[in-house]
mmCIF file of C-alpha atoms and ligand atoms in Angstrom:
data_model
loop_
_atom_site.group_PDB
_atom_site.id
_atom_site.type_symbol
_atom_site.label_atom_id
_atom_site.label_comp_id
_atom_site.label_asym_id
_atom_site.label_seq_id
_atom_site.Cartn_x
_atom_site.Cartn_y
_atom_site.Cartn_z
ATOM 1 C CA MET A 1 0.128 -0.011 0.009
ATOM 2 C CA ILE A 2 1.357 3.604 -0.943
ATOM 3 C CA LEU A 3 0.685 6.217 1.464
ATOM 4 C CA LEU A 4 -0.382 9.417 -0.460
ATOM 5 C CA ASP A 5 1.629 11.641 1.757
ATOM 6 C CA GLY A 6 0.125 15.208 1.700
ATOM 7 C CA LYS A 7 2.783 16.598 4.109
ATOM 8 C CA LEU A 8 5.475 15.674 1.784
ATOM 9 C CA VAL A 9 3.722 17.239 -1.414
ATOM 10 C CA ALA A 10 3.026 20.313 0.487
ATOM 11 C CA SER A 11 6.726 20.887 1.869
ATOM 12 C CA GLU A 12 7.895 20.631 -1.768
ATOM 13 C CA MET A 13 5.576 23.203 -2.924
ATOM 14 C CA LEU A 14 6.002 25.510 0.247
ATOM 15 C CA THR A 15 9.964 25.249 -0.475
ATOM 16 C CA THR A 16 9.349 26.777 -3.732
ATOM 17 C CA LEU A 17 6.789 29.336 -2.841
ATOM 18 C CA LYS A 18 8.963 30.490 -0.165
ATOM 19 C CA ARG A 19 11.663 31.505 -2.858
ATOM 20 C CA GLU A 20 9.061 32.998 -4.924
ATOM 21 C CA VAL A 21 7.836 35.128 -1.838
ATOM 22 C CA ALA A 22 11.330 36.304 -1.460
ATOM 23 C CA VAL A 23 11.469 37.633 -4.955
ATOM 24 C CA LEU A 24 8.321 39.488 -4.480
ATOM 25 C CA HIS A 25 9.675 40.960 -1.108
ATOM 26 C CA GLU A 26 12.767 42.122 -3.108
ATOM 27 C CA GLN A 27 10.153 44.181 -5.290
ATOM 28 C CA LYS A 28 8.401 45.354 -2.361
ATOM 29 C CA ILE A 29 5.351 43.366 -2.791
ATOM 30 C CA GLU A 30 4.186 41.497 0.351
ATOM 31 C CA PRO A 31 1.669 38.848 -0.785
ATOM 32 C CA THR A 32 -1.402 39.442 1.385
ATOM 33 C CA LEU A 33 -4.442 37.064 1.801
ATOM 34 C CA HIS A 34 -7.526 38.446 3.649
ATOM 35 C CA VAL A 35 -9.671 35.922 5.370
ATOM 36 C CA VAL A 36 -13.220 36.821 5.939
ATOM 37 C CA VAL A 37 -14.923 35.022 8.910
ATOM 38 C CA VAL A 38 -18.582 35.277 9.363
ATOM 39 C CA GLY A 39 -19.477 34.556 13.016
ATOM 40 C CA SER A 40 -17.429 32.169 15.314
ATOM 41 C CA ASN A 41 -17.040 28.549 15.240
ATOM 42 C CA ARG A 42 -13.980 26.503 16.786
ATOM 43 C CA VAL A 43 -13.501 24.537 13.529
ATOM 44 C CA VAL A 44 -13.270 27.581 11.349
ATOM 45 C CA ASP A 45 -10.856 29.278 13.598
ATOM 46 C CA LEU A 46 -8.887 25.987 13.477
ATOM 47 C CA TYR A 47 -8.640 26.217 9.778
ATOM 48 C CA VAL A 48 -7.781 29.841 9.737
ATOM 49 C CA LYS A 49 -5.053 29.130 12.188
ATOM 50 C CA GLN A 50 -3.686 26.297 10.183
ATOM 51 C CA LYS A 51 -3.672 28.606 7.112
ATOM 52 C CA SER A 52 -2.077 31.451 8.963
ATOM 53 C CA LYS A 53 0.783 29.319 10.590
ATOM 54 C CA THR A 54 1.919 28.054 7.108
ATOM 55 C CA ALA A 55 1.600 31.571 5.394
ATOM 56 C CA LYS A 56 3.911 33.011 8.127
ATOM 57 C CA LYS A 57 6.566 30.422 7.467
ATOM 58 C CA ILE A 58 6.891 31.474 3.897
ATOM 59 C CA GLY A 59 6.254 34.998 4.061
ATOM 60 C CA ILE A 60 2.788 35.562 3.126
ATOM 61 C CA LYS A 61 0.600 37.877 5.350
ATOM 62 C CA ILE A 62 -2.621 36.840 6.378
ATOM 63 C CA ILE A 63 -5.347 39.443 7.760
ATOM 64 C CA THR A 64 -8.469 38.246 9.383
ATOM 65 C CA HIS A 65 -11.942 39.986 9.302
ATOM 66 C CA LYS A 66 -14.575 38.919 11.616
ATOM 67 C CA VAL A 67 -18.288 39.771 10.707
ATOM 68 C CA THR A 68 -20.310 39.656 13.775
ATOM 69 C CA ALA A 69 -24.059 39.185 14.402
ATOM 70 C CA PRO A 70 -26.612 40.106 13.467
ATOM 71 C CA PHE A 71 -25.551 38.636 9.850
ATOM 72 C CA SER A 72 -26.745 39.757 6.531
ATOM 73 C CA THR A 73 -25.560 39.390 2.958
ATOM 74 C CA GLN A 74 -25.172 43.060 2.447
ATOM 75 C CA LYS A 75 -22.877 43.107 5.658
ATOM 76 C CA VAL A 76 -20.470 40.578 4.157
ATOM 77 C CA VAL A 77 -20.414 41.986 0.546
ATOM 78 C CA GLN A 78 -19.533 45.417 2.003
ATOM 79 C CA VAL A 79 -16.400 43.790 3.659
ATOM 80 C CA ILE A 80 -15.662 42.354 0.254
ATOM 81 C CA THR A 81 -16.321 45.441 -1.761
ATOM 82 C CA ARG A 82 -13.816 47.329 0.375
ATOM 83 C CA LEU A 83 -11.192 44.540 0.153
ATOM 84 C CA ASN A 84 -11.577 44.240 -3.796
ATOM 85 C CA ALA A 85 -10.442 47.869 -3.779
ATOM 86 C CA GLN A 86 -7.675 47.696 -1.475
ATOM 87 C CA LYS A 87 -4.086 47.676 -2.643
ATOM 88 C CA ASN A 88 -2.399 45.419 -0.010
ATOM 89 C CA CYS A 89 -5.039 42.686 -0.698
ATOM 90 C CA HIS A 90 -3.965 39.937 -3.402
ATOM 91 C CA GLY A 91 -6.465 37.370 -2.525
ATOM 92 C CA ILE A 92 -9.818 37.002 -0.615
ATOM 93 C CA ILE A 93 -11.229 33.966 0.984
ATOM 94 C CA VAL A 94 -14.553 33.780 2.782
ATOM 95 C CA GLN A 95 -14.632 30.906 5.111
ATOM 96 C CA LEU A 96 -17.474 28.704 4.646
ATOM 97 C CA PRO A 97 -20.029 27.404 5.425
ATOM 98 C CA LEU A 98 -21.830 30.844 6.142
ATOM 99 C CA PRO A 99 -24.743 31.279 8.518
ATOM 100 C CA GLU A 100 -28.099 30.431 6.729
ATOM 101 C CA LYS A 101 -29.119 34.175 6.654
ATOM 102 C CA VAL A 102 -26.038 35.076 4.301
ATOM 103 C CA ASN A 103 -26.418 34.227 0.773
ATOM 104 C CA THR A 104 -23.269 32.247 -0.295
ATOM 105 C CA ASP A 105 -23.507 32.745 -3.918
ATOM 106 C CA LYS A 106 -23.957 36.365 -3.781
ATOM 107 C CA VAL A 107 -20.986 36.632 -1.383
ATOM 108 C CA ILE A 108 -18.614 34.582 -3.581
ATOM 109 C CA TRP A 109 -19.444 36.485 -6.768
ATOM 110 C CA ALA A 110 -18.991 39.813 -4.979
ATOM 111 C CA ILE A 111 -15.190 38.783 -4.832
ATOM 112 C CA ALA A 112 -13.278 40.343 -7.906
ATOM 113 C CA PRO A 113 -12.122 37.515 -10.107
ATOM 114 C CA HIS A 114 -8.351 38.537 -9.674
ATOM 115 C CA LYS A 115 -8.750 38.003 -5.949
ATOM 116 C CA ASP A 116 -10.758 34.888 -6.030
ATOM 117 C CA VAL A 117 -7.809 32.528 -4.671
ATOM 118 C CA ASP A 118 -10.187 29.974 -3.486
ATOM 119 C CA GLY A 119 -11.283 29.610 -7.098
ATOM 120 C CA PHE A 120 -14.824 29.366 -6.309
ATOM 121 C CA GLN A 121 -15.939 31.199 -9.441
ATOM 122 C CA MET A 122 -13.493 28.892 -11.572
ATOM 123 C CA ARG A 123 -12.230 31.922 -13.572
ATOM 124 C CA LEU A 124 -8.460 32.861 -13.068
ATOM 125 C CA PHE A 125 -7.551 30.496 -10.309
ATOM 126 C CA ARG A 126 -7.877 26.660 -9.633
ATOM 127 C CA PRO A 127 -9.781 25.785 -6.597
ATOM 128 C CA PRO A 128 -7.122 24.588 -3.900
ATOM 129 C CA THR A 129 -8.868 21.215 -2.689
ATOM 130 C CA PRO A 130 -9.472 19.697 -6.091
ATOM 131 C CA SER A 131 -6.172 21.003 -7.181
ATOM 132 C CA ALA A 132 -4.662 19.425 -4.248
ATOM 133 C CA ILE A 133 -6.257 16.103 -5.091
ATOM 134 C CA LEU A 134 -4.994 16.047 -8.534
ATOM 135 C CA ASP A 135 -1.351 17.314 -7.695
ATOM 136 C CA LEU A 136 -1.289 14.578 -4.987
ATOM 137 C CA LEU A 137 -2.212 11.905 -7.619
ATOM 138 C CA THR A 138 0.153 13.378 -10.131
ATOM 139 C CA PHE A 139 3.416 13.285 -7.533
ATOM 140 C CA TYR A 140 2.485 9.675 -7.152
ATOM 141 C CA HIS A 141 2.317 9.147 -10.642
ATOM 142 C CA ILE A 142 -1.368 8.112 -10.602
ATOM 143 C CA PRO A 143 -2.885 8.864 -13.986
ATOM 144 C CA VAL A 144 -6.697 9.793 -14.066
ATOM 145 C CA MET A 145 -6.956 9.687 -17.748
ATOM 146 C CA ARG A 146 -9.685 6.868 -18.942
ATOM 147 C CA LYS A 147 -9.918 5.772 -15.131
ATOM 148 C CA LYS A 148 -13.211 5.364 -13.404
ATOM 149 C CA VAL A 149 -13.255 7.891 -10.918
ATOM 150 C CA THR A 150 -16.199 8.055 -8.196
ATOM 151 C CA ILE A 151 -16.629 11.114 -6.215
ATOM 152 C CA ILE A 152 -18.685 11.076 -3.106
ATOM 153 C CA GLY A 153 -19.977 14.357 -2.309
ATOM 154 C CA ASN A 154 -21.136 17.327 -4.842
ATOM 155 C CA GLY A 155 -20.203 20.200 -2.751
ATOM 156 C CA ARG A 156 -18.881 23.682 -3.710
ATOM 157 C CA LEU A 157 -15.644 23.146 -2.301
ATOM 158 C CA VAL A 158 -14.420 19.842 -3.652
ATOM 159 C CA GLY A 159 -17.192 17.500 -5.393
ATOM 160 C CA LYS A 160 -18.443 20.085 -7.981
ATOM 161 C CA PRO A 161 -15.270 21.546 -9.135
ATOM 162 C CA LEU A 162 -13.427 18.181 -8.854
ATOM 163 C CA SER A 163 -15.788 16.473 -11.255
ATOM 164 C CA VAL A 164 -15.286 19.342 -13.668
ATOM 165 C CA LEU A 165 -11.390 19.123 -13.529
ATOM 166 C CA MET A 166 -11.335 15.483 -13.482
ATOM 167 C CA GLN A 167 -13.499 15.125 -16.788
ATOM 168 C CA LYS A 168 -11.183 17.479 -18.333
ATOM 169 C CA ARG A 169 -8.391 15.343 -17.569
ATOM 170 C CA GLY A 170 -10.138 12.388 -19.372
ATOM 171 C CA ALA A 171 -11.517 10.685 -16.431
ATOM 172 C CA HIS A 172 -14.917 8.838 -16.447
ATOM 173 C CA VAL A 173 -16.628 10.593 -13.464
ATOM 174 C CA SER A 174 -19.486 9.289 -11.131
ATOM 175 C CA VAL A 175 -20.607 11.761 -8.551
ATOM 176 C CA CYS A 176 -22.493 10.150 -5.648
ATOM 177 C CA THR A 177 -24.743 12.306 -3.370
ATOM 178 C CA HIS A 178 -26.801 11.490 -0.218
ATOM 179 C CA THR A 179 -29.670 10.535 -2.641
ATOM 180 C CA THR A 180 -27.602 8.088 -4.491
ATOM 181 C CA ARG A 181 -28.860 4.404 -3.739
ATOM 182 C CA ASP A 182 -25.954 2.293 -4.898
ATOM 183 C CA ILE A 183 -22.803 4.114 -3.354
ATOM 184 C CA ALA A 184 -21.010 1.008 -2.325
ATOM 185 C CA SER A 185 -21.233 -0.484 -6.021
ATOM 186 C CA ARG A 186 -20.157 2.652 -7.443
ATOM 187 C CA VAL A 187 -17.343 2.690 -5.141
ATOM 188 C CA ARG A 188 -16.500 -0.963 -5.912
ATOM 189 C CA ASN A 189 -16.410 -0.302 -9.636
ATOM 190 C CA ALA A 190 -14.197 2.522 -9.525
ATOM 191 C CA ASP A 191 -10.539 3.015 -10.075
ATOM 192 C CA ILE A 192 -9.993 5.979 -7.878
ATOM 193 C CA ILE A 193 -12.416 6.984 -5.147
ATOM 194 C CA VAL A 194 -12.520 10.604 -3.880
ATOM 195 C CA SER A 195 -14.542 10.983 -0.732
ATOM 196 C CA ALA A 196 -15.802 14.568 0.117
ATOM 197 C CA ALA A 197 -18.822 13.840 1.802
ATOM 198 C CA GLY A 198 -18.087 14.967 5.441
ATOM 199 C CA VAL A 199 -19.353 11.756 6.654
ATOM 200 C CA PRO A 200 -16.904 9.819 8.832
ATOM 201 C CA GLY A 201 -16.738 6.057 8.012
ATOM 202 C CA CYS A 202 -18.674 6.358 4.763
ATOM 203 C CA VAL A 203 -15.900 4.470 2.821
ATOM 204 C CA ALA A 204 -15.558 1.091 4.677
ATOM 205 C CA LYS A 205 -13.536 -1.881 4.283
ATOM 206 C CA ASN A 206 -16.498 -3.892 2.732
ATOM 207 C CA MET A 207 -16.394 -1.654 -0.209
ATOM 208 C CA VAL A 208 -12.834 -1.735 -1.265
ATOM 209 C CA HIS A 209 -10.282 -4.009 -3.045
ATOM 210 C CA GLU A 210 -6.477 -4.100 -3.651
ATOM 211 C CA HIS A 211 -6.403 -2.134 -6.923
ATOM 212 C CA HIS A 212 -8.314 0.846 -5.418
ATOM 213 C CA VAL A 213 -6.665 4.279 -5.108
ATOM 214 C CA ILE A 214 -8.552 6.228 -2.011
ATOM 215 C CA VAL A 215 -8.107 9.978 -1.586
ATOM 216 C CA ASP A 216 -9.767 11.227 1.552
ATOM 217 C CA ALA A 217 -11.022 14.746 1.182
ATOM 218 C CA GLY A 218 -13.762 14.576 3.590
ATOM 219 C CA THR A 219 -13.944 16.821 6.718
ATOM 220 C CA SER A 220 -16.274 16.656 9.518
ATOM 221 C CA SER A 221 -15.636 17.878 13.088
ATOM 222 C CA GLU A 222 -16.478 16.379 16.568
ATOM 223 C CA GLY A 223 -15.421 18.057 19.724
ATOM 224 C CA GLY A 224 -13.068 20.538 17.993
ATOM 225 C CA THR A 225 -11.224 17.963 16.001
ATOM 226 C CA ILE A 226 -11.272 17.200 12.392
ATOM 227 C CA HIS A 227 -12.066 13.769 10.762
ATOM 228 C CA GLY A 228 -11.984 12.484 7.377
ATOM 229 C CA ASP A 229 -14.577 9.967 5.633
ATOM 230 C CA VAL A 230 -12.420 6.997 5.286
ATOM 231 C CA ALA A 231 -12.304 4.397 8.113
ATOM 232 C CA PHE A 232 -8.573 4.422 7.519
ATOM 233 C CA ALA A 233 -7.166 1.878 9.882
ATOM 234 C CA ASP A 234 -9.631 -0.815 8.427
ATOM 235 C CA VAL A 235 -9.369 0.432 4.810
ATOM 236 C CA ALA A 236 -5.624 1.005 4.343
ATOM 237 C CA PRO A 237 -4.190 -2.399 4.363
ATOM 238 C CA LEU A 238 -6.689 -3.687 1.741
ATOM 239 C CA VAL A 239 -6.082 -0.921 -1.048
ATOM 240 C CA SER A 240 -3.283 -0.071 -3.618
ATOM 241 C CA ALA A 241 -2.976 3.643 -2.376
ATOM 242 C CA ILE A 242 -4.679 5.745 -0.028
ATOM 243 C CA SER A 243 -4.250 9.466 1.889
ATOM 244 C CA SER A 244 -4.898 9.870 5.367
ATOM 245 C CA THR A 245 -6.852 12.593 7.525
ATOM 246 C CA PRO A 246 -4.979 14.371 8.803
ATOM 247 C CA GLY A 247 -1.720 14.842 6.657
ATOM 248 C CA GLY A 248 -3.103 13.862 3.164
ATOM 249 C CA VAL A 249 -5.312 16.406 1.396
ATOM 250 C CA GLY A 250 -5.322 19.167 4.005
ATOM 251 C CA PRO A 251 -1.809 20.364 3.822
ATOM 252 C CA VAL A 252 -1.543 20.427 0.187
ATOM 253 C CA THR A 253 -4.799 22.200 -0.078
ATOM 254 C CA VAL A 254 -2.985 25.000 2.026
ATOM 255 C CA ALA A 255 -0.169 25.071 -0.125
ATOM 256 C CA GLU A 256 -2.446 25.396 -3.246
ATOM 257 C CA LEU A 257 -4.280 28.216 -1.598
ATOM 258 C CA LEU A 258 -0.810 30.061 -0.902
ATOM 259 C CA LYS A 259 0.136 29.358 -4.282
ATOM 260 C CA ASN A 260 -2.740 31.172 -5.715
ATOM 261 C CA VAL A 261 -1.870 34.049 -3.504
ATOM 262 C CA VAL A 262 1.589 34.139 -4.826
ATOM 263 C CA ILE A 263 0.336 34.167 -8.499
ATOM 264 C CA ALA A 264 -2.124 36.866 -7.481
ATOM 265 C CA ALA A 265 0.392 38.999 -5.958
ATOM 266 C CA ARG A 266 2.921 38.323 -9.035
ATOM 267 C CA THR A 267 0.461 39.049 -11.592
ATOM 268 C CA TYR A 268 -1.892 41.883 -10.195
ATOM 269 C CA GLY A 269 0.266 43.195 -7.270
ATOM 270 C CA ILE A 270 2.491 45.809 -9.106
ATOM 271 C CA LYS A 271 -0.423 47.353 -10.819
ATOM 272 C CA GLU A 272 -2.659 50.029 -9.213
ATOM 273 C CA SER A 273 -5.806 48.279 -9.541
ATOM 274 C CA TYR A 274 -7.981 46.062 -11.593
ATOM 275 C CA THR A 275 -11.691 46.429 -12.267
ATOM 276 C CA HIS A 276 -14.125 43.487 -12.385
ATOM 277 C CA THR A 277 -14.451 43.887 -16.186
ATOM 278 C CA LYS A 278 -10.794 43.310 -16.901
ATOM 279 C CA SER A 279 -9.527 39.614 -17.304
ATOM 280 C CA PRO A 280 -5.849 39.842 -17.751
ATOM 281 C CA LYS A 281 -3.955 36.423 -18.221
ATOM 282 C CA THR A 282 -3.021 35.083 -15.113
ATOM 283 C CA ASP A 283 0.815 34.165 -14.819
ATOM 284 C CA HIS A 284 0.616 30.382 -13.301
ATOM 285 C CA SER A 285 4.172 29.746 -13.771
ATOM 286 C CA THR A 286 4.989 28.911 -10.123
ATOM 287 C CA ALA A 287 5.650 26.160 -7.555
ATOM 288 C CA GLY A 288 8.299 23.537 -8.403
ATOM 289 C CA PRO A 289 6.986 20.316 -9.962
ATOM 290 C CA PHE A 290 3.656 21.839 -10.676
ATOM 291 C CA VAL A 291 5.010 24.783 -12.870
ATOM 292 C CA LYS A 292 3.603 23.865 -15.959
ATOM 293 C CA ARG A 293 0.097 23.279 -14.658
ATOM 294 C CA ILE A 294 -2.204 26.061 -15.558
ATOM 295 C CA HIS A 295 -5.796 26.164 -14.645
ATOM 296 C CA THR A 296 -8.036 24.312 -17.244
HETATM 297 N N1 GUN B 1 -14.297 25.776 4.922
HETATM 298 C C1 GUN B 1 -13.609 24.633 4.968
HETATM 299 N N2 GUN B 1 -12.511 24.600 4.199
HETATM 300 C C2 GUN B 1 -12.701 25.605 3.352
HETATM 301 C C3 GUN B 1 -11.594 26.052 2.440
HETATM 302 O O1 GUN B 1 -10.825 25.766 1.795
HETATM 303 N N3 GUN B 1 -12.239 27.320 1.868
HETATM 304 C C4 GUN B 1 -13.398 27.918 2.414
HETATM 305 N N4 GUN B 1 -13.444 29.276 1.840
HETATM 306 N N5 GUN B 1 -14.081 27.639 3.256
HETATM 307 C C5 GUN B 1 -13.609 26.487 3.826
#
C-alpha cells in the first residue's frame, strides 16, 4: 500500500513558494491574503489558524476580518467590496459554511475575479482542494486519464469543481450524493475514489479492493477536531494507495491556496488596481513540480 503523503507534497511546494515570495519581497510586494470569517466557530478558527501558520512560515501575510452578528448578505458583501478596492489585498477568501441568513452565491460572486484565490468562480484560479487532489495523484504518478473516478459528495469546495477538472483530464466520473442509492457498488466499480462527503466512515472496508486508490477529502468535526470520511485503519491494508486525514489532502490544499496568493501578487500586485471587467491572463508559472500546470 502506498501512503499518499500530503505533508511531503506540501513541503516541496512550500519550499518553492518561499523562494518566490522572497523575490516578491525584493520587489516590495508583500503577498497578502484576507480571510473573511462570518460568525465564530471553533473548527473555522482551526482552519484559519492552520492557514496562517503555514503562510507566516513562507512570508505571506494573512489578515482576518471577523463579521459579527446580526448577519446579513449585505454586511459581508460590504467587507468584500472594500477589500476588492484595497491595494494590499492580493487574495480574498470567505470561510465556508456561512450562516443561513447569508447568501453564499452572492458573497462568492462579489469577490473580484483576480482576488478569488479559493477559485470558487472557476475563472482565473484553480480551486485549492481539487488542485490538491490532482497534484497529490500526479506526485505519485497515478494517472486519471480514462480511469473510473467515483466522487462521493457534490459540494462547492470539492465534489463539484473536482468532477469538472477530472473530466477535463479524461476521467470517467461518477458523482454520488446522499440521494444516490448504490454508493457501495459505484465505489467498488471505480479505479479512484475521492470521498468528500463529510461523513466519517462512509468509505468502509467492505467496499474496497486491492487495486483501489482512495483519496480522503472529507472533513467533519467532532469535539473541535477534524475527521476524514474513510475508516483509515480498516481500509488502508486492503487498497493500493490511500491518503490519510490529517496529513493527506489538507496540507496540500493550504499550499495550493498560498500558491494562488503568490500568483495573484505576482500578476496583479504591481498594478494599481484592476476592475471587475478586466480579465488579464494570470501568470501561473510557479511552484516546483507543478510549474507547467495552468488551470484548465
Ligand atoms: N471551509 C472549509 N474549508 C474551506 C476552504 O478551503 N475554503 C473556504 N473558503 N472555506 C472552507
